[in-house]
Short mmCIF file of C-alpha atoms and ligand atoms in Angstrom, two decimals:
data_model
loop_
_atom_site.label_atom_id
_atom_site.label_comp_id
_atom_site.label_asym_id
_atom_site.label_seq_id
_atom_site.Cartn_x
_atom_site.Cartn_y
_atom_site.Cartn_z
CA MET A 1 21.79 15.21 86.36
CA SER A 2 20.45 12.83 89.00
CA ALA A 3 21.44 12.89 92.66
CA PRO A 4 24.59 10.88 93.41
CA PHE A 5 24.61 7.38 94.87
CA ARG A 6 25.54 7.94 98.49
CA VAL A 7 27.66 5.47 100.47
CA ALA A 8 28.09 5.58 104.26
CA LEU A 9 31.04 4.05 106.10
CA SER A 10 30.43 3.09 109.72
CA GLY A 11 32.18 5.45 112.14
CA ASP A 12 34.66 2.83 113.35
CA PHE A 13 36.54 3.04 110.03
CA ARG A 14 37.89 6.44 111.12
CA LYS A 15 40.04 7.60 114.04
CA ALA A 16 39.06 10.54 116.24
CA ASP A 17 41.42 12.76 114.23
CA GLY A 18 39.65 11.77 110.98
CA ALA A 19 42.43 9.50 109.64
CA PRO A 20 41.36 6.07 108.41
CA VAL A 21 41.82 3.29 110.98
CA TYR A 22 42.75 0.82 108.25
CA PRO A 23 44.60 2.52 105.40
CA ASP A 24 44.83 -0.81 103.53
CA PHE A 25 41.13 -0.38 102.76
CA ASP A 26 41.56 1.47 99.47
CA LEU A 27 38.81 4.07 99.08
CA GLU A 28 40.15 5.35 95.78
CA PRO A 29 37.68 3.32 93.67
CA LEU A 30 34.80 4.95 95.60
CA ARG A 31 36.39 8.38 95.45
CA THR A 32 36.86 8.20 91.68
CA ALA A 33 33.61 6.42 90.78
CA PRO A 34 31.30 8.72 88.78
CA ASN A 35 28.15 9.87 90.60
CA VAL A 36 29.22 8.42 93.95
CA GLU A 37 29.60 10.29 97.20
CA PHE A 38 30.75 8.74 100.45
CA ALA A 39 30.88 9.88 104.04
CA TYR A 40 31.81 8.47 107.44
CA LEU A 41 29.09 8.18 110.05
CA GLU A 42 29.60 9.25 113.64
CA PRO A 43 30.73 6.17 115.59
CA ARG A 44 27.42 5.24 117.22
CA ASP A 45 26.48 1.68 118.17
CA PRO A 46 24.13 0.45 116.89
CA VAL A 47 24.03 2.57 113.73
CA GLY A 48 21.13 5.04 114.05
CA ALA A 49 18.30 5.22 111.51
CA ASP A 50 18.73 9.00 111.36
CA GLN A 51 22.37 8.46 110.37
CA ILE A 52 21.60 6.46 107.23
CA GLU A 53 18.52 8.39 106.14
CA ASP A 54 20.31 9.96 103.16
CA PHE A 55 22.35 6.96 102.03
CA ASP A 56 21.86 4.22 99.43
CA ALA A 57 24.57 1.94 100.80
CA LEU A 58 26.35 1.27 104.08
CA ILE A 59 29.77 -0.36 104.51
CA LEU A 60 29.75 -1.75 108.03
CA LEU A 61 32.77 -2.66 110.16
CA GLY A 62 32.15 -3.63 113.82
CA ARG A 63 29.03 -1.60 114.65
CA ARG A 64 25.67 -3.29 115.07
CA PHE A 65 22.92 -2.82 112.52
CA THR A 66 19.58 -3.57 114.20
CA LYS A 67 15.91 -3.01 113.37
CA GLU A 68 16.29 0.41 114.99
CA SER A 69 18.98 1.21 112.39
CA ILE A 70 16.49 0.98 109.53
CA HIS A 71 15.01 4.27 108.34
CA PRO A 72 11.36 4.13 107.21
CA ASN A 73 12.14 6.10 104.03
CA GLY A 74 13.43 2.83 102.53
CA ARG A 75 16.38 4.48 100.76
CA LEU A 76 19.14 2.14 101.98
CA ALA A 77 19.54 -0.71 99.46
CA ILE A 78 22.61 -2.55 100.70
CA VAL A 79 24.57 -3.21 103.90
CA ALA A 80 28.03 -4.50 103.01
CA ARG A 81 29.69 -6.13 106.02
CA PHE A 82 33.47 -5.83 106.14
CA GLY A 83 34.08 -9.55 106.81
CA VAL A 84 31.88 -12.65 106.83
CA GLY A 85 30.43 -12.81 110.37
CA TYR A 86 27.06 -11.07 110.48
CA ASP A 87 25.88 -11.78 114.03
CA THR A 88 26.01 -7.97 114.51
CA VAL A 89 23.31 -7.51 111.85
CA ASP A 90 19.58 -8.15 112.22
CA VAL A 91 19.20 -10.10 108.99
CA GLU A 92 15.43 -10.54 109.26
CA ALA A 93 14.93 -6.82 109.74
CA CYS A 94 17.08 -6.17 106.65
CA THR A 95 15.07 -8.68 104.64
CA ARG A 96 11.77 -7.14 105.74
CA ALA A 97 13.08 -3.72 104.71
CA GLY A 98 14.33 -5.00 101.34
CA ILE A 99 17.98 -4.33 102.20
CA ALA A 100 20.52 -6.76 100.75
CA LEU A 101 23.19 -7.91 103.24
CA VAL A 102 26.53 -8.61 101.58
CA ILE A 103 29.62 -10.27 103.11
CA THR A 104 33.21 -10.68 101.91
CA PRO A 105 34.25 -14.36 101.93
CA ASP A 106 36.94 -13.73 99.29
CA GLY A 107 38.67 -11.28 101.63
CA VAL A 108 38.82 -13.49 104.73
CA ARG A 109 39.13 -17.01 103.30
CA ARG A 110 42.91 -17.23 103.11
CA PRO A 111 43.78 -14.91 106.05
CA VAL A 112 41.58 -16.78 108.58
CA ALA A 113 42.66 -20.20 107.31
CA VAL A 114 46.27 -19.04 107.70
CA SER A 115 45.54 -17.97 111.28
CA ILE A 116 44.20 -21.46 112.08
CA VAL A 117 47.38 -22.98 110.59
CA THR A 118 49.36 -20.48 112.68
CA PHE A 119 47.66 -21.79 115.83
CA ILE A 120 48.22 -25.43 114.81
CA LEU A 121 51.94 -24.82 114.23
CA ALA A 122 52.46 -22.62 117.28
CA LEU A 123 50.61 -25.04 119.60
CA SER A 124 52.17 -28.22 118.22
CA GLY A 125 55.64 -26.64 118.22
CA LYS A 126 55.18 -25.09 121.70
CA LEU A 127 56.37 -21.85 120.16
CA ILE A 128 55.40 -19.47 122.97
CA ALA A 129 56.96 -21.67 125.69
CA LYS A 130 60.17 -22.07 123.69
CA ASP A 131 60.39 -18.35 123.10
CA ARG A 132 60.16 -17.92 126.88
CA LEU A 133 62.82 -20.58 127.53
CA THR A 134 65.25 -18.89 125.18
CA ARG A 135 64.85 -15.57 126.99
CA GLU A 136 65.82 -17.36 130.22
CA ALA A 137 69.20 -18.20 128.63
CA ALA A 138 71.03 -21.12 130.30
CA ALA A 139 68.21 -21.83 132.76
CA GLY A 140 65.72 -22.04 129.89
CA PHE A 141 67.94 -24.18 127.68
CA ALA A 142 68.32 -26.63 130.59
CA LYS A 143 64.54 -27.18 130.56
CA ARG A 144 63.99 -27.53 126.81
CA GLY A 145 63.61 -31.32 126.95
CA GLU A 146 60.42 -30.81 129.00
CA TYR A 147 58.72 -29.07 126.09
CA MET A 148 58.45 -31.76 123.46
CA GLY A 149 56.25 -30.75 120.55
CA LEU A 150 53.68 -32.81 118.69
CA GLY A 151 54.55 -34.03 115.19
CA LEU A 152 51.71 -33.60 112.71
CA VAL A 153 52.12 -36.51 110.28
CA GLY A 154 49.18 -38.87 110.60
CA ARG A 155 47.57 -36.76 113.33
CA THR A 156 43.92 -35.81 112.92
CA LEU A 157 42.63 -32.34 112.18
CA GLY A 158 38.88 -31.99 112.72
CA SER A 159 36.88 -28.96 111.70
CA ILE A 160 33.43 -27.96 112.85
CA GLY A 161 32.27 -26.36 109.62
CA ILE A 162 33.65 -26.96 106.14
CA GLY A 163 32.55 -23.77 104.43
CA ASN A 164 34.61 -20.95 103.00
CA ILE A 165 37.30 -20.97 105.74
CA GLY A 166 37.09 -24.61 106.84
CA ALA A 167 37.64 -25.82 103.27
CA GLU A 168 40.57 -23.43 102.78
CA LEU A 169 42.13 -24.72 106.00
CA PHE A 170 42.03 -28.25 104.59
CA ARG A 171 43.58 -27.06 101.31
CA LEU A 172 46.42 -25.29 103.14
CA ILE A 173 47.20 -28.14 105.55
CA LYS A 174 47.51 -30.78 102.79
CA PRO A 175 51.35 -30.93 102.74
CA PHE A 176 51.43 -31.72 106.48
CA ASP A 177 50.03 -35.21 105.81
CA MET A 178 47.37 -35.11 108.52
CA LYS A 179 44.11 -37.08 108.58
CA LEU A 180 41.25 -34.71 107.84
CA ILE A 181 37.75 -34.95 109.30
CA ALA A 182 34.87 -32.50 109.61
CA HIS A 183 31.36 -32.13 110.93
CA ASP A 184 28.98 -29.88 109.03
CA PRO A 185 25.27 -30.70 108.74
CA TYR A 186 25.02 -28.62 105.57
CA ALA A 187 28.24 -29.76 103.89
CA ASP A 188 28.37 -30.75 100.26
CA PRO A 189 29.76 -34.32 100.41
CA LYS A 190 31.37 -33.82 96.98
CA VAL A 191 33.35 -30.81 98.23
CA ALA A 192 34.50 -32.77 101.29
CA ALA A 193 35.48 -35.80 99.21
CA GLY A 194 37.37 -33.55 96.78
CA LEU A 195 39.41 -32.21 99.69
CA GLY A 196 40.09 -35.68 101.11
CA VAL A 197 37.97 -34.88 104.17
CA GLU A 198 35.86 -37.52 105.93
CA LEU A 199 32.53 -36.13 107.12
CA VAL A 200 31.73 -37.43 110.60
CA GLY A 201 29.28 -36.87 113.46
CA LEU A 202 29.84 -33.92 115.79
CA GLU A 203 30.94 -36.07 118.74
CA ASP A 204 33.41 -37.92 116.51
CA VAL A 205 35.24 -34.68 115.76
CA PHE A 206 35.86 -34.24 119.48
CA ARG A 207 36.72 -37.90 120.08
CA ARG A 208 39.07 -38.43 117.16
CA SER A 209 40.84 -35.11 116.57
CA ASP A 210 44.26 -34.00 117.74
CA PHE A 211 43.17 -30.49 116.75
CA VAL A 212 39.51 -29.47 116.85
CA SER A 213 39.04 -26.23 114.91
CA VAL A 214 35.81 -24.22 114.98
CA SER A 215 34.82 -22.64 111.65
CA CYS A 216 31.02 -22.40 111.79
CA PRO A 217 28.93 -19.26 112.20
CA LEU A 218 27.43 -18.19 115.52
CA THR A 219 23.73 -19.08 115.31
CA PRO A 220 21.13 -20.15 117.91
CA GLU A 221 22.07 -23.72 116.92
CA THR A 222 25.84 -23.29 117.40
CA ARG A 223 25.81 -21.10 120.54
CA GLY A 224 27.47 -23.18 123.27
CA LEU A 225 28.03 -26.08 120.85
CA VAL A 226 31.49 -26.71 122.31
CA ASN A 227 30.24 -27.55 125.80
CA ALA A 228 31.52 -29.46 128.83
CA GLY A 229 30.18 -32.78 127.58
CA ARG A 230 31.88 -32.48 124.20
CA LEU A 231 35.15 -31.14 125.63
CA ALA A 232 35.18 -34.22 127.89
CA LEU A 233 35.34 -36.39 124.75
CA MET A 234 38.64 -34.83 123.65
CA LYS A 235 41.97 -36.61 124.05
CA PRO A 236 44.22 -35.22 126.81
CA THR A 237 46.81 -34.51 124.09
CA ALA A 238 44.39 -32.61 121.85
CA TYR A 239 44.05 -28.88 121.22
CA LEU A 240 40.96 -26.73 120.63
CA ILE A 241 41.19 -23.83 118.17
CA ASN A 242 38.47 -21.21 117.82
CA THR A 243 38.73 -18.49 115.20
CA ALA A 244 34.97 -18.29 114.57
CA ARG A 245 33.00 -16.65 117.39
CA GLY A 246 33.54 -16.82 121.16
CA PRO A 247 30.02 -17.83 122.26
CA ILE A 248 30.18 -21.04 120.18
CA VAL A 249 32.39 -22.30 123.02
CA ASP A 250 31.23 -22.51 126.64
CA GLN A 251 34.22 -20.59 127.96
CA LYS A 252 33.73 -21.56 131.61
CA ALA A 253 33.76 -25.22 130.65
CA LEU A 254 36.83 -24.70 128.46
CA THR A 255 38.67 -22.84 131.21
CA LYS A 256 38.00 -25.75 133.56
CA VAL A 257 39.32 -28.47 131.23
CA LEU A 258 42.37 -26.35 130.47
CA GLU A 259 43.03 -25.68 134.17
CA GLU A 260 42.70 -29.38 134.93
CA ARG A 261 44.94 -30.22 131.93
CA ARG A 262 42.23 -32.52 130.55
CA ILE A 263 43.18 -31.26 127.09
CA ALA A 264 46.63 -30.08 125.98
CA GLY A 265 45.76 -26.51 125.19
CA ALA A 266 43.89 -24.06 123.03
CA GLY A 267 44.34 -21.36 120.41
CA LEU A 268 41.66 -18.70 120.74
CA ASP A 269 41.26 -15.72 118.46
CA VAL A 270 37.78 -15.09 119.83
CA LEU A 271 36.33 -15.01 123.34
CA GLU A 272 32.87 -14.99 124.87
CA LYS A 273 33.34 -11.34 125.85
CA GLU A 274 35.54 -9.05 123.75
CA PRO A 275 37.59 -7.46 125.07
CA PRO A 276 37.68 -9.87 128.03
CA ASP A 277 37.69 -8.69 131.65
CA ALA A 278 41.30 -8.27 132.78
CA ASP A 279 40.70 -10.78 135.60
CA ASP A 280 39.09 -13.44 133.37
CA PRO A 281 40.67 -16.71 134.60
CA ILE A 282 41.24 -17.94 131.04
CA LEU A 283 43.84 -15.19 130.55
CA LYS A 284 45.98 -16.70 133.34
CA LEU A 285 46.42 -20.04 131.61
CA ASP A 286 49.80 -20.87 130.08
CA ASN A 287 48.40 -23.60 127.81
CA VAL A 288 46.44 -21.12 125.68
CA ILE A 289 47.61 -18.87 122.87
CA PHE A 290 45.35 -15.89 122.27
CA GLY A 291 44.61 -13.51 119.46
CA PRO A 292 42.56 -10.33 120.05
CA HIS A 293 40.03 -11.25 117.32
CA ALA A 294 42.64 -10.00 114.91
CA LEU A 295 44.98 -12.89 114.05
CA CYS A 296 43.78 -12.73 110.44
CA TRP A 297 44.28 -8.99 110.20
CA THR A 298 46.78 -8.43 107.44
CA ASP A 299 47.18 -5.80 104.76
CA GLN A 300 45.82 -8.32 102.26
CA CYS A 301 42.79 -9.21 104.40
CA PHE A 302 41.78 -5.56 104.76
CA ALA A 303 42.46 -4.74 101.14
CA GLY A 304 40.45 -7.81 100.08
CA ASN A 305 37.45 -7.05 102.28
CA GLY A 306 37.44 -3.42 101.21
CA ALA A 307 37.68 -4.26 97.51
CA ALA A 308 34.83 -6.78 97.81
CA ASP A 309 32.57 -4.30 99.63
CA VAL A 310 33.29 -1.50 97.18
CA ARG A 311 32.61 -3.86 94.26
CA ALA A 312 29.27 -4.87 95.81
CA VAL A 313 28.23 -1.27 96.41
CA LEU A 314 29.18 -0.20 92.87
CA ASP A 315 27.38 -3.26 91.48
CA VAL A 316 24.17 -2.09 93.12
CA GLN A 317 24.75 1.48 91.92
CA HIS A 318 24.93 0.13 88.35
CA GLY A 319 21.81 -1.98 88.80
CA ARG A 320 23.70 -5.27 88.99
CA GLU A 321 23.09 -7.97 91.59
CA PRO A 322 25.93 -8.00 94.16
CA ARG A 323 27.81 -11.31 94.45
CA VAL A 324 27.62 -12.65 97.99
CA VAL A 325 24.22 -11.82 99.43
CA VAL A 326 23.22 -13.45 102.73
CA ASN A 327 19.47 -12.78 102.49
CA ARG A 328 18.93 -13.87 98.89
CA ASP A 329 15.12 -13.63 99.35
CA VAL A 330 15.50 -9.88 98.95
CA LEU A 331 16.84 -10.36 95.42
CA GLU A 332 13.66 -12.17 94.41
CA SER A 333 11.33 -9.38 95.49
CA ALA A 334 9.66 -7.15 92.93
CA ALA A 335 10.65 -4.09 94.96
CA TRP A 336 14.36 -4.97 94.77
CA LYS A 337 14.16 -5.74 91.05
CA SER A 338 12.54 -2.41 90.26
CA ARG A 339 15.09 -0.70 92.48
CA LEU A 340 17.92 -2.18 90.41
CA ILE A 341 16.20 -1.06 87.21
CA GLU A 342 15.94 2.43 88.66
CA PHE A 343 19.66 2.48 89.61
CA ARG A 344 20.56 1.18 86.14
CA LYS A 345 18.58 3.99 84.53
CA ARG A 346 20.22 6.60 86.74
CA PHE A 347 23.81 5.41 86.74
CA ALA A 348 24.56 2.74 84.13
CA GLY A 349 23.48 4.99 81.25
N1 NAD B 401 38.42 -14.46 113.72
C1 NAD B 401 38.08 -13.67 112.74
O1 NAD B 401 38.60 -12.57 112.59
C2 NAD B 401 37.05 -14.14 111.75
C3 NAD B 401 37.12 -13.66 110.44
C4 NAD B 401 36.20 -14.14 109.51
C5 NAD B 401 35.23 -15.05 109.89
N2 NAD B 401 35.17 -15.48 111.18
C6 NAD B 401 34.14 -16.45 111.58
O2 NAD B 401 34.30 -17.63 110.84
C7 NAD B 401 33.00 -18.17 110.57
C8 NAD B 401 33.06 -19.07 109.35
O3 NAD B 401 33.31 -18.29 108.20
P1 NAD B 401 33.14 -18.88 106.73
O4 NAD B 401 33.49 -17.78 105.79
O5 NAD B 401 33.84 -20.18 106.62
O6 NAD B 401 31.57 -19.13 106.70
P2 NAD B 401 30.74 -20.15 105.78
O7 NAD B 401 29.32 -19.79 105.95
O8 NAD B 401 31.31 -20.21 104.40
O9 NAD B 401 31.03 -21.56 106.45
C9 NAD B 401 30.49 -21.92 107.68
C10 NAD B 401 30.18 -23.39 107.63
O10 NAD B 401 29.65 -23.75 108.90
C11 NAD B 401 28.63 -24.69 108.66
N3 NAD B 401 27.74 -24.84 109.79
C12 NAD B 401 26.58 -24.17 110.06
N4 NAD B 401 26.02 -24.65 111.18
C13 NAD B 401 26.83 -25.65 111.62
C14 NAD B 401 26.77 -26.53 112.72
N5 NAD B 401 25.75 -26.51 113.58
N6 NAD B 401 27.76 -27.42 112.88
C15 NAD B 401 28.80 -27.48 112.00
N7 NAD B 401 28.89 -26.68 110.93
C16 NAD B 401 27.92 -25.77 110.75
C17 NAD B 401 27.94 -24.21 107.40
O11 NAD B 401 27.22 -25.25 106.77
C18 NAD B 401 29.12 -23.75 106.56
O12 NAD B 401 29.60 -24.78 105.71
C19 NAD B 401 32.14 -16.93 110.36
O13 NAD B 401 30.79 -17.16 110.63
C20 NAD B 401 32.74 -15.93 111.30
O14 NAD B 401 32.00 -15.90 112.51
C21 NAD B 401 36.06 -15.04 112.10
#
């Protein structure tokens, strides 16, 4: 009987009292899988190499996984991120160590696209302001004519990024009869054409859109991509929506254009610093709707991410290639291939 396949869950999946933070993440398939053991790590950040020494797989929520997290014994085969952003993971270090990094686009695609639509509808309908007016009773009703919304028909939605989430946004927004444009240097023109999306230059997204939505990853290339110069190109009636990563937007520059009412407003699920400082001036603005990097958090999102990670981990245990691997180079290496053969021999019997 060979030793079990051991799976670690990063410590932030569990509360101090030991209860799961997100019960929608169904651990039953791991619990009942033959020859699998799992355990929660202590909630250290970044994950320590000594913590993963005796594990074959790691399911990683919000903790960082850096080169210091890698144990020299080479046992860890897979890091499965709970979500699709992997700016918390040192990908190169994983690749060098032969560790496959997996993400869960199937889990987040619909929930994040829905949260962008939520921002579009709440901003264009002035939902938060109208909620406030209603609570003021007669005084609020008297002012309702000052809060005219923005109709969406024929208005332009521009996305920076037309990948997993950007494309789903365009699919969901179809019935609203908007014009659809996107900038994405790596886009497949056929996918864009199939969605009725015109691919345009980056500056054109800012110039032409009534809603600019950010759906690209945070990379050295995209850090600060939404800067003062580009914000200055936006129409005064336009809104910026960011559900991707805070540092893609120069937040100081955004705060300034919002304060000066040079754009109509913003919907921000992500900020440069999370959580923000309580006295961050952006939090004082009434033309912004915020989410605490959690607008997409639904039962279905968490169940979907969990199921995808568990599937990936069990795939590796059975010597099968996991589906959505970020550092695909690892899969080509002889070391990885022989590792899979070894797992197959031990567990796929
Ligand atoms: N708010 C949340 O809770 C939440 C949840 C999930 C994902 N996200 C963020 O959303 C991002 C997008 O997720 P996804 O699943 O669509 O990823 P994806 O990789 O499928 O799509 C990203 C797209 O951005 C494009 N891109 C890369 N560089 C670009 C650039 N310089 N300019 C324009 N486009 C560029 C890529 O070509 C790709 O098509 C993630 O990286 C993550 O940071 C946030």
